[in-house]
Coordinates of C-alpha atoms and ligand atoms in Angstrom, one line a residue:
M1 CA 97.4 -24.8 25.1
A2 CA 96.7 -27.8 21.9
T3 CA 99.1 -29.7 22.3
N4 CA 100.7 -32.1 18.4
E5 CA 98.2 -34.5 18.3
D6 CA 95.1 -32.4 19.6
N7 CA 96.6 -30.0 15.4
L8 CA 97.0 -34.1 14.1
K9 CA 93.8 -34.5 15.0
A10 CA 92.3 -31.3 14.2
I11 CA 93.5 -31.3 10.7
I12 CA 92.5 -35.0 10.1
S13 CA 89.4 -34.0 11.1
H14 CA 89.2 -31.1 9.0
A15 CA 90.5 -32.7 5.3
K16 CA 88.3 -35.5 6.3
E17 CA 84.9 -32.9 7.0
Y18 CA 85.8 -31.0 3.5
G19 CA 86.7 -34.0 0.9
F20 CA 91.1 -33.7 1.3
V21 CA 91.5 -36.7 3.1
F22 CA 89.6 -40.6 3.1
Q23 CA 90.8 -43.1 5.3
S24 CA 91.0 -45.7 2.3
S25 CA 87.6 -48.0 1.6
E26 CA 86.5 -47.1 5.1
I27 CA 83.0 -48.5 5.1
Y28 CA 85.4 -51.8 5.4
D29 CA 86.5 -50.6 8.7
G30 CA 89.8 -49.3 6.4
L31 CA 92.7 -50.6 5.4
S32 CA 95.6 -49.6 7.6
A33 CA 98.0 -46.6 6.5
V34 CA 96.5 -47.0 2.5
Y35 CA 93.9 -43.5 2.6
D36 CA 92.1 -41.7 -0.5
Y37 CA 92.5 -38.2 -2.1
G38 CA 89.0 -36.2 -2.4
Q39 CA 88.1 -34.3 -4.0
M40 CA 89.3 -31.8 -2.8
G41 CA 92.4 -33.5 -1.5
A42 CA 92.5 -34.7 -5.8
E43 CA 93.1 -31.0 -6.8
L44 CA 95.8 -29.8 -4.3
K45 CA 97.9 -33.0 -5.0
K46 CA 97.8 -32.9 -8.4
N47 CA 99.2 -29.0 -8.4
I48 CA 101.5 -29.7 -5.9
K49 CA 102.7 -32.1 -8.6
D50 CA 102.2 -29.4 -11.1
Y51 CA 104.3 -27.9 -9.4
W52 CA 106.8 -29.2 -8.9
W53 CA 106.7 -30.7 -13.0
S54 CA 107.0 -26.5 -13.7
A55 CA 109.9 -26.8 -11.1
M56 CA 112.7 -29.4 -12.4
V57 CA 111.4 -30.3 -15.7
Q58 CA 110.2 -27.3 -17.3
M59 CA 112.2 -24.3 -16.2
H60 CA 115.6 -27.0 -16.5
E61 CA 116.5 -26.8 -19.9
N62 CA 118.7 -30.2 -18.6
I63 CA 115.8 -32.1 -17.0
V64 CA 112.8 -34.2 -19.4
G65 CA 110.6 -36.3 -17.5
I66 CA 110.1 -39.7 -17.7
D67 CA 106.5 -42.3 -16.3
A68 CA 107.5 -45.5 -16.0
A69 CA 105.4 -48.1 -15.3
I70 CA 105.4 -50.0 -12.1
F71 CA 106.1 -53.1 -12.7
M72 CA 109.7 -54.0 -13.3
H73 CA 112.1 -57.1 -13.8
P74 CA 112.5 -58.4 -10.9
T75 CA 115.9 -58.7 -11.4
T76 CA 116.4 -54.5 -11.1
W77 CA 115.5 -55.4 -7.2
K78 CA 118.4 -57.8 -7.1
A79 CA 120.7 -54.9 -8.8
S80 CA 119.6 -52.4 -6.2
G81 CA 119.9 -54.1 -3.6
H82 CA 116.7 -54.5 -1.7
V83 CA 116.0 -57.9 -1.6
D84 CA 118.5 -58.1 0.4
A85 CA 119.6 -54.6 2.1
F86 CA 115.8 -53.4 2.4
N87 CA 115.4 -53.8 5.2
D88 CA 113.9 -52.2 8.4
P89 CA 114.9 -54.0 12.4
L90 CA 112.0 -54.4 14.4
I91 CA 111.1 -55.1 17.4
D92 CA 108.0 -56.7 19.6
N93 CA 107.1 -56.3 23.2
K94 CA 106.1 -59.1 24.7
D95 CA 103.5 -57.5 26.4
S96 CA 101.4 -56.3 24.5
K97 CA 102.5 -58.3 20.8
K98 CA 102.7 -54.1 19.9
R99 CA 105.8 -54.5 16.3
Y100 CA 107.9 -51.7 16.3
R101 CA 110.8 -50.1 14.4
A102 CA 114.4 -50.7 16.6
D103 CA 115.9 -47.9 14.5
V104 CA 112.6 -45.3 15.0
L105 CA 112.2 -46.1 19.1
I106 CA 115.4 -44.7 18.9
E107 CA 114.7 -41.2 17.5
E108 CA 111.6 -40.4 18.8
H109 CA 114.3 -41.0 22.7
V110 CA 116.7 -38.4 20.4
E111 CA 114.0 -36.0 19.7
K112 CA 112.6 -36.7 23.5
I113 CA 116.0 -35.2 24.5
R114 CA 116.1 -32.6 21.6
Q115 CA 112.5 -31.1 23.3
K116 CA 114.5 -30.7 26.4
I117 CA 117.1 -28.0 24.7
E118 CA 114.7 -26.8 22.8
K119 CA 113.1 -26.5 25.8
E120 CA 115.7 -25.1 27.7
V121 CA 116.9 -22.4 25.0
E122 CA 113.3 -20.9 25.2
K123 CA 113.6 -21.1 29.0
G124 CA 116.5 -18.4 27.2
T125 CA 114.4 -16.7 24.8
K126 CA 112.4 -16.1 27.5
R127 CA 114.5 -15.3 30.6
F128 CA 117.4 -13.0 28.6
G129 CA 115.0 -11.2 26.4
D130 CA 116.3 -9.4 22.9
A131 CA 120.1 -9.9 24.9
F132 CA 119.5 -13.2 24.1
D133 CA 122.3 -15.0 22.5
E134 CA 120.7 -18.2 20.9
E135 CA 123.8 -19.3 19.4
Q136 CA 126.7 -19.0 22.1
F137 CA 123.8 -20.1 24.9
R138 CA 123.8 -23.4 22.5
A139 CA 127.3 -23.1 22.5
T140 CA 128.2 -22.4 26.6
N141 CA 124.6 -23.7 28.7
P142 CA 125.2 -27.5 29.9
N143 CA 122.0 -28.6 30.1
V144 CA 122.2 -27.9 26.4
L145 CA 125.5 -29.7 26.4
R146 CA 124.7 -32.4 28.5
N147 CA 122.2 -33.6 27.0
Q148 CA 123.7 -32.4 23.2
S149 CA 126.1 -35.7 23.9
K150 CA 123.8 -37.9 25.6
I151 CA 122.2 -37.3 21.4
D152 CA 125.4 -37.5 19.7
E153 CA 126.6 -41.1 21.5
I154 CA 123.3 -42.7 20.7
N155 CA 123.4 -41.4 17.2
L156 CA 127.1 -42.7 17.1
R157 CA 127.1 -45.6 18.7
F158 CA 123.2 -46.4 16.5
K159 CA 125.8 -45.9 13.0
V160 CA 129.1 -48.5 13.8
A161 CA 125.7 -51.1 16.3
M162 CA 124.4 -51.2 11.6
D163 CA 126.7 -50.8 10.0
E164 CA 128.2 -53.6 11.9
E165 CA 124.9 -54.8 11.1
D166 CA 125.0 -55.8 14.8
L167 CA 121.0 -56.3 15.9
A168 CA 122.4 -57.4 19.5
A169 CA 123.8 -54.2 19.6
V170 CA 120.5 -52.1 18.9
K171 CA 118.6 -54.2 21.3
Q172 CA 120.8 -53.3 23.7
L173 CA 121.4 -49.8 23.3
I174 CA 116.9 -50.1 23.1
E175 CA 117.5 -51.9 26.9
E176 CA 120.0 -48.9 28.6
L177 CA 118.2 -46.2 27.1
E178 CA 114.9 -47.6 29.1
I179 CA 112.3 -46.9 26.0
A180 CA 109.3 -48.2 27.4
C181 CA 106.5 -50.1 24.8
P182 CA 104.5 -46.7 24.4
V183 CA 101.7 -49.5 24.6
S184 CA 101.4 -52.1 27.9
G185 CA 105.0 -49.4 29.2
S186 CA 107.0 -52.5 30.0
K187 CA 110.6 -51.9 28.8
N188 CA 109.9 -56.3 27.6
W189 CA 111.4 -57.2 24.1
T190 CA 112.7 -59.8 21.4
D191 CA 115.9 -59.8 19.6
V192 CA 115.4 -57.2 16.8
K193 CA 115.2 -58.5 13.2
Q194 CA 115.5 -57.6 10.4
F195 CA 112.2 -57.7 8.1
N196 CA 112.3 -56.8 4.2
L197 CA 109.1 -53.6 2.9
M198 CA 109.0 -54.9 -0.2
F199 CA 105.5 -56.3 -1.2
S200 CA 105.2 -58.9 -3.7
T201 CA 103.3 -59.7 -5.8
E202 CA 103.2 -62.9 -8.7
M203 CA 103.1 -63.0 -12.5
G204 CA 101.8 -65.2 -15.0
S205 CA 98.1 -66.9 -15.1
V206 CA 100.2 -70.0 -14.7
A207 CA 100.3 -71.1 -11.0
D208 CA 104.2 -73.3 -11.6
A209 CA 104.9 -70.3 -14.9
A210 CA 104.4 -67.3 -12.2
S211 CA 106.8 -65.3 -11.7
T212 CA 107.3 -63.4 -8.5
I213 CA 107.7 -59.5 -9.1
Y214 CA 107.1 -56.3 -6.9
L215 CA 105.9 -53.7 -6.3
R216 CA 107.8 -50.9 -6.7
P217 CA 109.9 -49.1 -2.8
E218 CA 111.1 -46.5 -5.2
T219 CA 110.6 -44.5 -8.1
A220 CA 114.2 -44.3 -9.0
Q221 CA 115.2 -47.0 -10.9
G222 CA 112.9 -47.1 -13.2
I223 CA 114.6 -44.3 -14.0
F224 CA 118.3 -46.1 -13.9
V225 CA 116.9 -48.6 -16.5
N226 CA 116.2 -45.9 -18.3
Y227 CA 119.1 -43.3 -18.3
L228 CA 120.1 -44.4 -21.8
N229 CA 117.5 -44.6 -23.3
V230 CA 116.5 -41.6 -22.6
Q231 CA 119.9 -40.1 -22.8
K232 CA 120.4 -41.6 -26.6
T233 CA 116.7 -39.9 -27.5
G234 CA 116.8 -36.7 -26.4
R235 CA 120.5 -36.4 -27.0
M236 CA 121.0 -35.1 -23.4
K237 CA 124.7 -33.9 -22.0
I238 CA 125.4 -34.8 -19.1
P239 CA 125.0 -32.6 -16.5
F240 CA 121.4 -34.1 -16.6
G241 CA 118.1 -34.9 -14.7
I242 CA 115.8 -37.4 -15.1
A243 CA 112.7 -36.3 -13.5
Q244 CA 109.4 -38.7 -12.2
I245 CA 106.3 -39.2 -10.1
G246 CA 104.9 -42.1 -9.3
K247 CA 103.1 -44.9 -6.5
A248 CA 105.9 -46.5 -4.6
F249 CA 105.1 -49.0 -2.1
R250 CA 106.4 -50.0 1.1
N251 CA 105.3 -52.6 3.3
E252 CA 106.2 -49.3 6.7
I253 CA 105.9 -52.1 10.1
V254 CA 105.5 -48.4 12.1
A255 CA 102.6 -47.4 9.9
R256 CA 101.1 -44.3 11.3
Q257 CA 100.2 -40.4 11.8
F258 CA 98.0 -40.7 9.4
I259 CA 99.2 -39.8 5.1
F260 CA 102.5 -39.1 7.1
R261 CA 103.5 -42.4 6.6
M262 CA 102.1 -45.1 4.4
R263 CA 101.9 -48.5 2.7
E264 CA 101.0 -46.5 -0.3
F265 CA 102.8 -43.1 -1.1
E266 CA 103.9 -41.3 -4.2
Q267 CA 107.8 -40.0 -4.8
M268 CA 108.8 -36.6 -6.5
E269 CA 112.5 -38.0 -7.7
M270 CA 114.3 -37.0 -10.0
Q271 CA 117.8 -38.4 -10.9
F272 CA 120.8 -35.7 -12.1
F273 CA 123.6 -37.4 -14.0
V274 CA 126.9 -36.0 -13.3
R275 CA 131.1 -36.2 -13.8
P276 CA 132.2 -38.2 -11.2
G277 CA 133.9 -35.7 -9.0
E278 CA 131.8 -33.1 -9.3
E279 CA 129.3 -35.2 -7.5
M280 CA 128.9 -33.3 -3.8
K281 CA 129.4 -29.7 -5.8
W282 CA 125.4 -30.8 -7.7
Y283 CA 124.6 -32.4 -4.0
E284 CA 125.7 -28.6 -2.8
Y285 CA 123.8 -27.0 -6.0
W286 CA 120.5 -29.2 -5.0
K287 CA 120.0 -29.0 -1.2
T288 CA 120.3 -25.1 -2.2
E289 CA 117.7 -25.8 -5.2
R290 CA 114.8 -27.9 -3.4
V291 CA 115.1 -25.8 -0.2
K292 CA 113.8 -23.0 -2.2
W293 CA 111.8 -24.6 -4.2
H294 CA 109.8 -25.5 0.1
R295 CA 110.6 -21.6 0.6
S296 CA 108.7 -20.6 -3.1
L297 CA 106.0 -23.1 -1.0
G298 CA 106.2 -19.7 1.3
I299 CA 105.4 -21.4 4.6
D300 CA 108.0 -19.8 7.6
E301 CA 111.5 -20.8 7.4
K302 CA 111.1 -21.8 11.1
Y303 CA 109.4 -25.2 9.5
Y304 CA 112.4 -26.4 7.9
R305 CA 115.8 -28.0 8.7
F306 CA 118.0 -29.7 8.0
H307 CA 119.6 -33.2 9.0
D308 CA 123.0 -34.9 7.7
H309 CA 122.0 -39.2 7.3
V310 CA 124.3 -41.0 10.1
K311 CA 123.8 -44.2 8.4
L312 CA 124.5 -44.3 4.9
A313 CA 121.8 -46.8 2.5
H314 CA 124.7 -48.7 1.0
Y315 CA 124.4 -47.0 -2.6
A316 CA 125.1 -42.9 -0.8
N317 CA 128.0 -41.3 0.1
A318 CA 126.3 -38.8 1.3
A319 CA 123.0 -37.4 1.6
C320 CA 120.7 -35.7 3.6
D321 CA 117.5 -34.4 5.0
I322 CA 114.7 -31.4 4.2
E323 CA 113.4 -31.7 7.6
F324 CA 109.5 -30.1 8.3
D325 CA 108.3 -29.4 12.1
F326 CA 105.5 -31.6 11.5
P327 CA 102.0 -31.5 14.4
M328 CA 103.7 -34.6 15.0
G329 CA 107.8 -32.9 14.9
F330 CA 110.7 -32.4 12.9
K331 CA 110.2 -35.2 10.3
E332 CA 112.4 -36.6 6.5
L333 CA 110.3 -34.8 4.5
E334 CA 112.6 -35.1 1.2
G335 CA 115.5 -37.0 0.8
I336 CA 118.8 -35.7 -0.8
H337 CA 121.7 -38.1 -2.1
S338 CA 125.1 -38.7 -3.7
R339 CA 123.7 -42.5 -5.3
T340 CA 127.4 -41.8 -6.5
D341 CA 127.5 -44.6 -9.1
F342 CA 126.4 -47.8 -7.4
D343 CA 123.2 -48.2 -9.5
L344 CA 124.4 -47.9 -13.1
K345 CA 126.3 -49.5 -11.9
Q346 CA 124.4 -52.6 -11.0
H347 CA 122.5 -52.6 -14.4
E348 CA 125.4 -52.6 -16.3
Q349 CA 126.4 -55.7 -13.9
Y350 CA 123.6 -57.7 -13.3
S351 CA 121.7 -56.7 -17.0
G352 CA 125.0 -57.2 -19.8
K353 CA 124.4 -54.0 -20.6
K354 CA 126.5 -50.7 -21.1
L355 CA 125.5 -48.0 -19.2
Q356 CA 127.8 -45.9 -20.3
Y357 CA 128.0 -42.4 -21.3
F358 CA 130.8 -41.2 -24.0
D359 CA 131.2 -37.1 -22.4
P360 CA 132.5 -35.2 -25.5
E361 CA 134.6 -33.2 -23.1
L362 CA 136.4 -35.0 -21.8
N363 CA 136.9 -37.7 -25.0
E364 CA 136.4 -40.5 -22.6
S365 CA 134.0 -42.7 -21.5
Y366 CA 132.3 -43.4 -17.9
V367 CA 129.5 -44.5 -15.6
P368 CA 127.5 -41.5 -14.7
Y369 CA 127.7 -39.9 -11.1
V370 CA 124.0 -39.4 -9.6
V371 CA 122.4 -36.6 -7.4
E372 CA 118.4 -37.8 -6.6
T373 CA 116.2 -35.3 -5.1
S374 CA 113.1 -37.2 -3.7
V375 CA 110.2 -35.9 -2.2
G376 CA 107.2 -37.7 -0.9
L377 CA 104.4 -36.4 -2.5
D378 CA 101.7 -37.1 0.6
R379 CA 104.2 -35.4 2.4
T380 CA 104.5 -32.6 1.1
F381 CA 100.9 -33.1 0.8
L382 CA 100.7 -33.1 5.3
A383 CA 103.5 -30.0 5.0
I384 CA 101.2 -27.4 3.0
L385 CA 97.9 -28.6 4.9
S386 CA 98.9 -28.3 8.2
A387 CA 101.0 -25.0 7.8
S388 CA 98.3 -23.6 6.1
Y389 CA 96.0 -24.9 8.7
T390 CA 94.7 -22.0 11.6
E391 CA 92.1 -21.4 13.3
E392 CA 91.2 -18.0 13.9
K393 CA 89.6 -15.2 16.3
L394 CA 88.6 -12.5 14.1
D395 CA 87.2 -8.7 16.0
D396 CA 83.5 -9.9 16.3
G397 CA 84.4 -12.5 18.8
S398 CA 83.0 -15.2 16.0
E399 CA 86.0 -17.9 14.6
R400 CA 87.3 -19.0 11.5
T401 CA 88.7 -22.7 10.2
V402 CA 90.9 -21.1 6.9
L403 CA 93.4 -22.5 5.1
S404 CA 95.6 -20.1 4.4
L405 CA 96.9 -22.0 1.3
P406 CA 99.7 -21.3 -1.2
A407 CA 96.7 -19.7 -3.5
F408 CA 98.6 -21.3 -6.8
L409 CA 98.3 -25.1 -5.0
A410 CA 94.2 -24.2 -4.2
P411 CA 91.6 -26.7 -5.0
V412 CA 89.6 -23.8 -6.3
K413 CA 91.0 -20.7 -6.9
A414 CA 87.5 -19.2 -7.1
A415 CA 84.4 -19.4 -5.4
V416 CA 81.3 -17.3 -7.5
M417 CA 78.3 -16.6 -5.9
P418 CA 74.9 -14.6 -6.4
L419 CA 74.5 -11.7 -3.4
T420 CA 70.2 -14.2 -3.3
R421 CA 68.7 -17.1 -5.3
K422 CA 66.9 -14.5 -7.4
D423 CA 67.0 -10.9 -9.5
G424 CA 69.0 -12.5 -12.1
L425 CA 71.2 -12.2 -9.8
P426 CA 71.9 -16.5 -10.4
E427 CA 71.8 -15.8 -14.0
K428 CA 75.0 -13.0 -14.3
A429 CA 76.5 -15.8 -11.8
R430 CA 76.7 -18.1 -13.9
E431 CA 77.8 -15.9 -16.5
I432 CA 81.2 -15.2 -14.8
M433 CA 81.5 -19.2 -14.0
E434 CA 80.8 -20.2 -18.1
V435 CA 83.8 -17.2 -18.9
L436 CA 86.3 -17.8 -15.9
K437 CA 86.2 -22.3 -15.8
F438 CA 88.4 -22.3 -19.0
D439 CA 91.9 -21.4 -16.7
F440 CA 89.8 -21.6 -13.8
N441 CA 88.9 -24.5 -11.1
C442 CA 85.8 -22.6 -9.9
Q443 CA 83.2 -23.3 -8.0
Y444 CA 79.3 -22.0 -7.3
D445 CA 78.1 -21.7 -4.9
E446 CA 74.0 -19.8 -3.9
K447 CA 73.1 -21.8 -0.9
D448 CA 72.8 -20.5 2.1
S449 CA 74.1 -16.8 3.9
P450 CA 77.3 -15.3 1.9
G451 CA 78.9 -15.4 5.6
K452 CA 78.1 -19.3 6.0
R453 CA 78.9 -19.1 2.7
Y454 CA 82.8 -17.8 2.8
R455 CA 83.7 -19.9 5.7
R456 CA 82.8 -23.4 3.5
Q457 CA 85.8 -21.4 1.4
D458 CA 88.3 -20.3 4.0
A459 CA 87.8 -24.3 4.8
I460 CA 89.3 -25.2 2.5
G461 CA 91.6 -22.6 0.9
T462 CA 89.4 -21.2 -2.4
P463 CA 92.0 -17.4 -2.1
Y464 CA 88.7 -15.4 -3.4
C465 CA 85.5 -15.2 -3.5
I466 CA 83.5 -12.9 -6.4
M467 CA 79.4 -11.5 -4.3
V468 CA 77.1 -10.6 -7.0
D469 CA 74.8 -8.7 -6.5
H470 CA 72.5 -6.3 -8.4
Q471 CA 75.0 -3.3 -8.3
T472 CA 76.2 -5.9 -10.7
L473 CA 73.7 -5.7 -13.0
E474 CA 73.2 -2.4 -13.6
D475 CA 77.6 -1.7 -14.0
N476 CA 79.7 -4.8 -14.6
T477 CA 80.8 -4.9 -11.3
V478 CA 81.4 -7.0 -8.5
T479 CA 83.1 -7.8 -5.2
I480 CA 86.0 -9.9 -4.8
R481 CA 86.3 -11.1 -1.2
D482 CA 90.2 -12.2 -0.3
R483 CA 90.2 -15.4 2.0
D484 CA 93.1 -14.2 3.5
T485 CA 92.4 -10.3 4.8
M486 CA 88.1 -10.9 4.5
Q487 CA 88.7 -7.4 2.8
Q488 CA 86.4 -7.5 -0.3
E489 CA 87.2 -4.6 -3.5
R490 CA 84.2 -4.0 -5.8
V491 CA 86.7 -4.6 -9.5
S492 CA 84.5 -5.0 -12.8
I493 CA 83.8 -8.2 -14.4
D494 CA 87.1 -7.5 -16.6
Q495 CA 89.6 -7.7 -15.1
L496 CA 88.4 -11.2 -12.9
E497 CA 90.2 -13.0 -15.0
G498 CA 93.5 -10.9 -14.6
I499 CA 92.8 -10.7 -10.8
L500 CA 93.1 -14.3 -10.6
Q501 CA 95.9 -14.8 -12.7
A502 CA 98.0 -12.5 -11.1
K503 CA 97.7 -14.4 -8.1
V504 CA 97.3 -17.4 -9.4
S505 CA 99.3 -18.5 -11.6
F506 CA 102.9 -20.8 -11.4
R507 CA 104.9 -16.9 -12.5
K508 CA 105.5 -15.4 -9.4
A509 CA 107.1 -18.6 -7.1
L510 CA 108.4 -20.1 -9.4
T511 CA 110.5 -16.6 -9.9
A512 CA 110.8 -16.2 -6.2
Ligands
LIG601 N1 114.9 -43.1 -4.1 C1 115.0 -42.5 -2.5 C2 114.1 -43.1 -2.0 O1 112.9 -43.8 -2.4 P1 113.5 -42.6 0.7 O2 114.0 -41.1 2.0 O3 113.1 -43.4 1.2 O4 114.6 -42.2 -1.0 C3 111.9 -40.7 -0.1 O5 112.0 -42.3 0.1 C4 111.3 -40.1 0.7 O6 109.8 -40.4 -0.4 C5 111.0 -39.8 1.5 O7 112.0 -38.2 1.8 C6 109.6 -39.3 2.0 O8 109.1 -37.7 1.5 C7 108.3 -39.8 0.7 N2 108.4 -41.4 1.7 C8 108.5 -42.5 1.7 N3 108.7 -43.6 2.4 C9 106.7 -43.1 3.2 C10 106.0 -43.4 3.2 N4 105.5 -44.9 3.8 N5 104.8 -42.7 3.4 C11 105.0 -41.5 2.8 N6 106.1 -41.4 2.0 C12 106.7 -41.1 2.4

């Protein structure tokens, strides 16, 4: 049976072979945790961005989008707390000299215990068949209960240690749990230290006069500092949202697992400004809305779960993650945070400018509260790619690798192919391309046998292959092959635009 690691390896190599993701500066042996998107990846990524933007901005009259700069005034990061508190607790193994995030070591240990619980549940399912009551089993089985209480105790100890900034207690927890270095296998650890994740550089050409500026570690602050600009110029009434898609940078220490944890990545964030006291209502609202968005991608429900934060970020009064079952297990895909009025108040204090809203219904001014939804674009890409990647055995004994991407996100919507390279078939296929290319990203492909061409398109997730054959010249019909069913249907060329439109437009997903 393929392990999770095998799955991840297969996805990484598929992503490279078909031009989705390359290691950055590969000819120089790459740059750790930095990746480039190739010709297919760039299309898929763009489609994900467009779909998110449509769902958040186009579908909500009270949400508008901006595009703020990556560089911001350095005081921004003092005000936001990132200079002082955007740290990871790090620990080194003295034997392997490898550096780890202490919280990740603990999380991975907890995940192992959780997997024991899942194994126990799986055994129960097999043993009791249809009569199996999973909820009752989880609530009563002694092994499940014992392991769950271990998890709860570890999480609680970790939370207390981090809340009290007691790094010695974090180290003690790692030692008591007998966590070993995955490389050396030893438990010979240094003390835990805090490490700031922001990248910095210098602005200005003269070294003396240059000031340190940061590459933004989240896009959110670009929204906060523009809150009043947008509210005033857009005449926005609370509740309203500001959305943004853009690059963020973090000097991640545990930077592995492909595009899951990168040093340069993209976020799709939305800050929703609400009346103080109403933030929990909107927090619940956005939790539901964002799950709906993920589910609209057509990925099975079993891939998703919620995780309420044990340790809240310095700005939040409630926070949860939507986790996805990536090839390396359940991990954070999106964060939903109730950020209170922390950020706007901090910016008021540091800038000396009022960032208030006059509420005509209440006849009073206040600093709005903020509910944030923040999803990683690269993680969404990985989630979609890994859930879509399928190696299929066909009835005739052959195999195919297919990316069952949601059709509306597929990099190429249709491949147009002449059956042979003669008899005027290529010219006819080109004519079809010339019409379809205005609305759909299409590929023209005449090389190799039809079977090979179909496989190539399956591998990049193209929902439709349009084949021009000799009958086309007689009656203006083509065959159109569906990626998932592999069924071919003969249709008139006039119908093609309508068929593609129905399958690849965002509309169906947005109204699901
Ligand atoms: N403004 C809130 C914020 O930045 P976060 O939970 O630190 O919250 C939000 O990040 C999302 O950004 C995460 O859920 C994840 O999808 C993505 N993300 C964070 N760090 C990342 C990294 N190093 N590589 C790829 N994606 C990352």
